[in-house]
One Martini backbone bead per residue (centre of mass of N, CA, C, O) as a GRO file, in nm:
protein
  256
    1MET     BB    1   6.857  -7.811   3.031
    2LYS     BB    2   6.935  -7.703   2.729
    3LYS     BB    3   7.170  -7.523   2.605
    4PRO     BB    4   7.251  -7.283   2.408
    5LEU     BB    5   7.358  -7.216   2.088
    6ILE     BB    6   7.685  -7.064   2.015
    7LEU     BB    7   7.824  -6.846   1.782
    8VAL     BB    8   8.171  -6.770   1.719
    9THR     BB    9   8.330  -6.470   1.590
   10ASN     BB   10   8.550  -6.280   1.357
   11ASP     BB   11   8.830  -6.055   1.217
   12ASP     BB   12   9.117  -6.099   1.390
   13GLY     BB   13   9.114  -6.385   1.473
   14ILE     BB   14   9.129  -6.673   1.673
   15THR     BB   15   9.378  -6.543   1.867
   16ALA     BB   16   9.248  -6.304   1.963
   17PRO     BB   17   9.170  -6.147   2.253
   18GLY     BB   18   8.873  -6.076   2.197
   19ILE     BB   19   8.765  -6.369   2.141
   20ARG     BB   20   8.860  -6.496   2.404
   21ASN     BB   21   8.673  -6.326   2.582
   22LEU     BB   22   8.406  -6.403   2.445
   23ILE     BB   23   8.416  -6.706   2.498
   24SER     BB   24   8.417  -6.696   2.810
   25VAL     BB   25   8.130  -6.572   2.830
   26MET     BB   26   7.966  -6.781   2.654
   27ASN     BB   27   8.025  -7.027   2.844
   28GLU     BB   28   7.807  -6.914   3.057
   29LEU     BB   29   7.543  -6.947   2.839
   30GLY     BB   30   7.661  -7.198   2.656
   31ARG     BB   31   7.710  -7.366   2.361
   32VAL     BB   32   8.027  -7.353   2.204
   33VAL     BB   33   8.108  -7.233   1.870
   34VAL     BB   34   8.401  -7.188   1.673
   35VAL     BB   35   8.423  -6.971   1.374
   36ALA     BB   36   8.735  -6.853   1.247
   37PRO     BB   37   8.982  -6.690   1.136
   38ASP     BB   38   9.330  -6.767   1.072
   39LYS     BB   39   9.329  -6.453   1.012
   40PRO     BB   40   9.323  -6.142   0.948
   41GLN     BB   41   8.992  -5.954   0.839
   42SER     BB   42   8.996  -5.663   0.824
   43GLY     BB   43   8.780  -5.478   0.615
   44MET     BB   44   8.588  -5.697   0.449
   45GLY     BB   45   8.312  -5.701   0.516
   46HIS     BB   46   8.092  -5.891   0.287
   47ALA     BB   47   8.292  -6.089   0.204
   48ILE     BB   48   8.344  -6.360  -0.029
   49THR     BB   49   8.438  -6.684  -0.135
   50ILE     BB   50   8.464  -6.769  -0.509
   51ASN     BB   51   8.800  -6.812  -0.613
   52ALA     BB   52   8.845  -7.017  -0.369
   53THR     BB   53   8.932  -7.207  -0.122
   54LEU     BB   54   8.794  -7.371   0.166
   55ARG     BB   55   8.924  -7.410   0.500
   56VAL     BB   56   8.866  -7.644   0.775
   57ASN     BB   57   8.988  -7.654   1.120
   58LYS     BB   58   9.032  -7.837   1.386
   59ILE     BB   59   9.105  -7.724   1.715
   60LYS     BB   60   9.247  -7.668   2.000
   61SER     BB   61   9.112  -7.624   2.314
   62ASP     BB   62   9.082  -7.410   2.626
   63GLY     BB   63   8.788  -7.547   2.647
   64PRO     BB   64   8.452  -7.648   2.593
   65GLN     BB   65   8.485  -7.555   2.322
   66GLN     BB   66   8.452  -7.549   1.983
   67GLU     BB   67   8.714  -7.532   1.720
   68TYR     BB   68   8.748  -7.331   1.411
   69SER     BB   69   8.936  -7.277   1.132
   70CYS     BB   70   8.937  -7.028   0.862
   71THR     BB   71   9.035  -6.906   0.537
   72GLY     BB   72   8.822  -6.695   0.548
   73THR     BB   73   8.582  -6.491   0.610
   74PRO     BB   74   8.348  -6.401   0.829
   75VAL     BB   75   8.113  -6.487   0.642
   76ASP     BB   76   8.220  -6.762   0.578
   77CYS     BB   77   8.208  -6.867   0.868
   78VAL     BB   78   7.900  -6.858   0.893
   79LYS     BB   79   7.832  -7.038   0.653
   80VAL     BB   80   7.992  -7.287   0.742
   81ALA     BB   81   7.859  -7.327   1.013
   82ILE     BB   82   7.559  -7.358   0.922
   83ASN     BB   83   7.616  -7.580   0.675
   84GLU     BB   84   7.850  -7.781   0.835
   85VAL     BB   85   7.919  -7.774   1.149
   86LEU     BB   86   7.643  -7.752   1.245
   87LYS     BB   87   7.354  -7.943   1.379
   88GLU     BB   88   7.224  -7.660   1.449
   89LYS     BB   89   7.058  -7.387   1.518
   90PRO     BB   90   7.142  -7.105   1.643
   91ALA     BB   91   7.052  -6.876   1.899
   92LEU     BB   92   7.346  -6.734   1.857
   93ILE     BB   93   7.544  -6.457   1.730
   94VAL     BB   94   7.891  -6.370   1.783
   95SER     BB   95   8.107  -6.078   1.732
   96GLY     BB   96   8.442  -6.078   1.846
   97ILE     BB   97   8.614  -5.857   1.999
   98ASN     BB   98   8.693  -5.578   1.863
   99HIS     BB   99   8.983  -5.398   1.749
  100GLY     BB  100   8.786  -5.144   1.740
  101SER     BB  101   8.578  -4.938   1.596
  102ASN     BB  102   8.207  -4.963   1.468
  103SER     BB  103   8.108  -4.690   1.421
  104SER     BB  104   7.912  -4.568   1.213
  105VAL     BB  105   8.048  -4.616   0.896
  106ASN     BB  106   8.216  -4.873   0.985
  107VAL     BB  107   7.995  -5.090   0.937
  108ILE     BB  108   8.055  -5.131   0.630
  109TYR     BB  109   8.367  -5.248   0.667
  110SER     BB  110   8.302  -5.462   0.875
  111GLY     BB  111   8.358  -5.790   0.963
  112THR     BB  112   8.217  -5.813   1.229
  113MET     BB  113   7.934  -5.702   1.129
  114SER     BB  114   7.895  -5.893   0.885
  115ALA     BB  115   7.853  -6.145   1.052
  116ALA     BB  116   7.593  -6.039   1.187
  117VAL     BB  117   7.436  -5.983   0.927
  118GLU     BB  118   7.435  -6.275   0.831
  119GLY     BB  119   7.268  -6.376   1.066
  120ALA     BB  120   7.019  -6.196   1.003
  121LEU     BB  121   6.964  -6.322   0.722
  122GLU     BB  122   6.903  -6.603   0.891
  123ASN     BB  123   6.736  -6.522   1.148
  124ILE     BB  124   6.965  -6.466   1.368
  125PRO     BB  125   7.062  -6.367   1.651
  126SER     BB  126   7.286  -6.075   1.644
  127ILE     BB  127   7.629  -5.969   1.750
  128GLY     BB  128   7.842  -5.685   1.761
  129PHE     BB  129   8.166  -5.642   1.910
  130SER     BB  130   8.339  -5.335   2.030
  131LEU     BB  131   8.655  -5.175   2.088
  132CYS     BB  132   8.810  -4.850   2.138
  133ASN     BB  133   9.084  -5.046   2.066
  134PHE     BB  134   9.372  -5.151   1.875
  135SER     BB  135   9.518  -5.297   2.080
  136ILE     BB  136   9.654  -5.603   2.176
  137GLU     BB  137   9.650  -5.481   2.496
  138ALA     BB  138   9.370  -5.455   2.552
  139ASP     BB  139   9.105  -5.389   2.785
  140PHE     BB  140   8.812  -5.599   2.822
  141SER     BB  141   8.689  -5.619   3.114
  142PRO     BB  142   8.473  -5.378   3.127
  143ALA     BB  143   8.284  -5.521   2.893
  144LEU     BB  144   8.185  -5.811   2.991
  145LYS     BB  145   7.918  -5.754   3.147
  146TYR     BB  146   7.777  -5.641   2.889
  147VAL     BB  147   7.800  -5.881   2.709
  148LYS     BB  148   7.634  -6.068   2.889
  149SER     BB  149   7.368  -5.903   2.922
  150ILE     BB  150   7.301  -5.869   2.621
  151ALA     BB  151   7.299  -6.168   2.544
  152GLU     BB  152   7.083  -6.256   2.744
  153LYS     BB  153   6.853  -6.078   2.632
  154VAL     BB  154   6.855  -6.197   2.344
  155LEU     BB  155   6.799  -6.488   2.425
  156GLU     BB  156   6.526  -6.419   2.569
  157LYS     BB  157   6.387  -6.192   2.345
  158GLY     BB  158   6.531  -6.120   2.103
  159LEU     BB  159   6.480  -6.006   1.760
  160PRO     BB  160   6.411  -5.858   1.504
  161ALA     BB  161   6.379  -5.914   1.195
  162ARG     BB  162   6.674  -5.868   1.034
  163THR     BB  163   6.833  -5.801   1.313
  164CYS     BB  164   7.109  -5.632   1.458
  165LEU     BB  165   7.391  -5.560   1.672
  166ASN     BB  166   7.582  -5.258   1.751
  167VAL     BB  167   7.853  -5.285   1.979
  168ASN     BB  168   8.013  -5.029   2.176
  169PHE     BB  169   8.321  -4.957   2.357
  170PRO     BB  170   8.473  -4.783   2.575
  171SER     BB  171   8.819  -4.703   2.662
  172VAL     BB  172   8.759  -4.763   2.992
  173PRO     BB  173   8.713  -4.783   3.295
  174ALA     BB  174   8.455  -4.920   3.464
  175GLU     BB  175   8.385  -4.657   3.645
  176MET     BB  176   8.332  -4.475   3.367
  177ILE     BB  177   8.088  -4.623   3.289
  178GLN     BB  178   7.746  -4.503   3.234
  179GLY     BB  179   7.629  -4.719   3.030
  180VAL     BB  180   7.342  -4.770   2.821
  181ARG     BB  181   7.278  -4.686   2.468
  182ILE     BB  182   7.031  -4.625   2.245
  183CYS     BB  183   7.105  -4.583   1.897
  184ARG     BB  184   7.229  -4.411   1.631
  185GLN     BB  185   7.390  -4.355   1.348
  186ALA     BB  186   7.633  -4.164   1.266
  187LEU     BB  187   7.733  -3.902   1.075
  188GLY     BB  188   8.001  -4.001   0.851
  189TYR     BB  189   8.357  -3.999   0.749
  190TRP     BB  190   8.638  -4.057   0.538
  191GLU     BB  191   8.945  -3.890   0.518
  192GLU     BB  192   9.136  -3.971   0.251
  193GLU     BB  193   9.463  -4.123   0.186
  194LEU     BB  194   9.737  -4.172  -0.043
  195ASP     BB  195  10.032  -4.326   0.030
  196LYS     BB  196  10.313  -4.276  -0.155
  197ARG     BB  197  10.544  -4.529  -0.252
  198THR     BB  198  10.866  -4.707  -0.255
  199ASP     BB  199  11.019  -4.977  -0.347
  200PRO     BB  200  11.324  -5.139  -0.380
  201SER     BB  201  11.256  -5.158  -0.708
  202GLY     BB  202  11.091  -4.869  -0.776
  203LYS     BB  203  10.799  -4.920  -0.709
  204GLU     BB  204  10.485  -4.823  -0.674
  205TYR     BB  205  10.283  -4.757  -0.379
  206PHE     BB  206   9.997  -4.793  -0.152
  207TRP     BB  207   9.864  -4.627   0.153
  208LEU     BB  208   9.589  -4.631   0.346
  209THR     BB  209   9.454  -4.333   0.481
  210GLY     BB  210   9.298  -4.153   0.768
  211LYS     BB  211   9.008  -3.957   0.886
  212PHE     BB  212   8.758  -3.921   1.102
  213LYS     BB  213   8.429  -3.768   1.037
  214ASN     BB  214   8.206  -3.593   1.237
  215LEU     BB  215   7.865  -3.465   1.146
  216ASP     BB  216   7.732  -3.557   1.440
  217ASN     BB  217   7.612  -3.400   1.756
  218ALA     BB  218   7.404  -3.571   1.853
  219GLU     BB  219   7.268  -3.746   2.148
  220ASP     BB  220   7.160  -4.017   1.961
  221THR     BB  221   7.449  -4.125   1.913
  222ASP     BB  222   7.727  -4.323   1.910
  223GLU     BB  223   7.946  -4.103   1.928
  224TRP     BB  224   7.837  -3.965   2.180
  225ALA     BB  225   7.833  -4.203   2.371
  226LEU     BB  226   8.139  -4.268   2.360
  227ALA     BB  227   8.242  -3.980   2.442
  228ASN     BB  228   8.051  -4.036   2.725
  229ASN     BB  229   8.093  -4.341   2.829
  230TYR     BB  230   7.910  -4.524   2.655
  231VAL     BB  231   7.726  -4.784   2.553
  232SER     BB  232   7.664  -4.870   2.224
  233VAL     BB  233   7.334  -4.936   2.061
  234VAL     BB  234   7.275  -5.057   1.727
  235PRO     BB  235   7.034  -5.114   1.509
  236VAL     BB  236   7.055  -5.347   1.230
  237LEU     BB  237   6.952  -5.353   0.896
  238THR     BB  238   6.931  -5.543   0.593
  239ASP     BB  239   6.773  -5.308   0.477
  240PHE     BB  240   6.885  -5.070   0.223
  241THR     BB  241   6.647  -4.906   0.185
  242ALA     BB  242   6.545  -4.576   0.081
  243HIS     BB  243   6.243  -4.489   0.171
  244SER     BB  244   6.257  -4.166   0.153
  245ALA     BB  245   6.321  -4.182  -0.179
  246ILE     BB  246   6.075  -4.295  -0.335
  247GLU     BB  247   5.897  -4.043  -0.391
  248HIS     BB  248   6.108  -3.884  -0.545
  249LEU     BB  249   6.149  -4.089  -0.778
  250LYS     BB  250   5.854  -4.078  -0.872
  251SER     BB  251   5.850  -3.761  -0.933
  252ILE     BB  252   6.085  -3.793  -1.179
  253HIS     BB  253   6.022  -4.012  -1.385
  254LEU     BB  254   6.218  -4.267  -1.473
  255ASN     BB  255   6.014  -4.410  -1.699
  256LYS     BB  256   6.065  -4.160  -1.933
   0.00000   0.00000   0.00000
């Protein structure tokens, strides 16, 4: 029986430890094709390249998977893979494993999750995986059995139309992980600061910094799950409509 085709991508770049770990797990589940950025593309959100060329290069693989580096964003990688590289529609798209959390409002900025969202827009079951550790030396091994089991379930059962999963792992030893929780996205925001500096030529420049503020202490959120050493799984819908606001807008008669 033919194994399922799995597309792997990320936003940290094709050589990042996170994606190398993800590739090794996906090789156990199917036929793997990797199309990932040739350099880090963190924080790119759903950006696409429209005013520059895109180049895709097949590179030498360290396993049975086919690998291509792309000069574009994570979303570019998915578009290029679906429209040019792959000879058939993939059964699954996986993105990550990201170096750093993509819980709460971070999903908006995340290149990792935007690649998964792009897959959902194509109605392909898609998952974004992230580890709450930004270090290049982060230990991904405790997360790998959950990566495999979640991917297996999605391959077997599918996902609702235009829906992807945002999966985040606490950065703790395997024995401390309490299990998996299906959650909602916590309400939070970034309290941002622009650090103003001066370059050697005397010109000012800015470096964006900030601290994440969690405004939501409920126990059904991804932030609570991660703080309590659970793997958080949030279903993400591509429909951005604020359905709860429709009646309010009708009531204030915007058409008059």
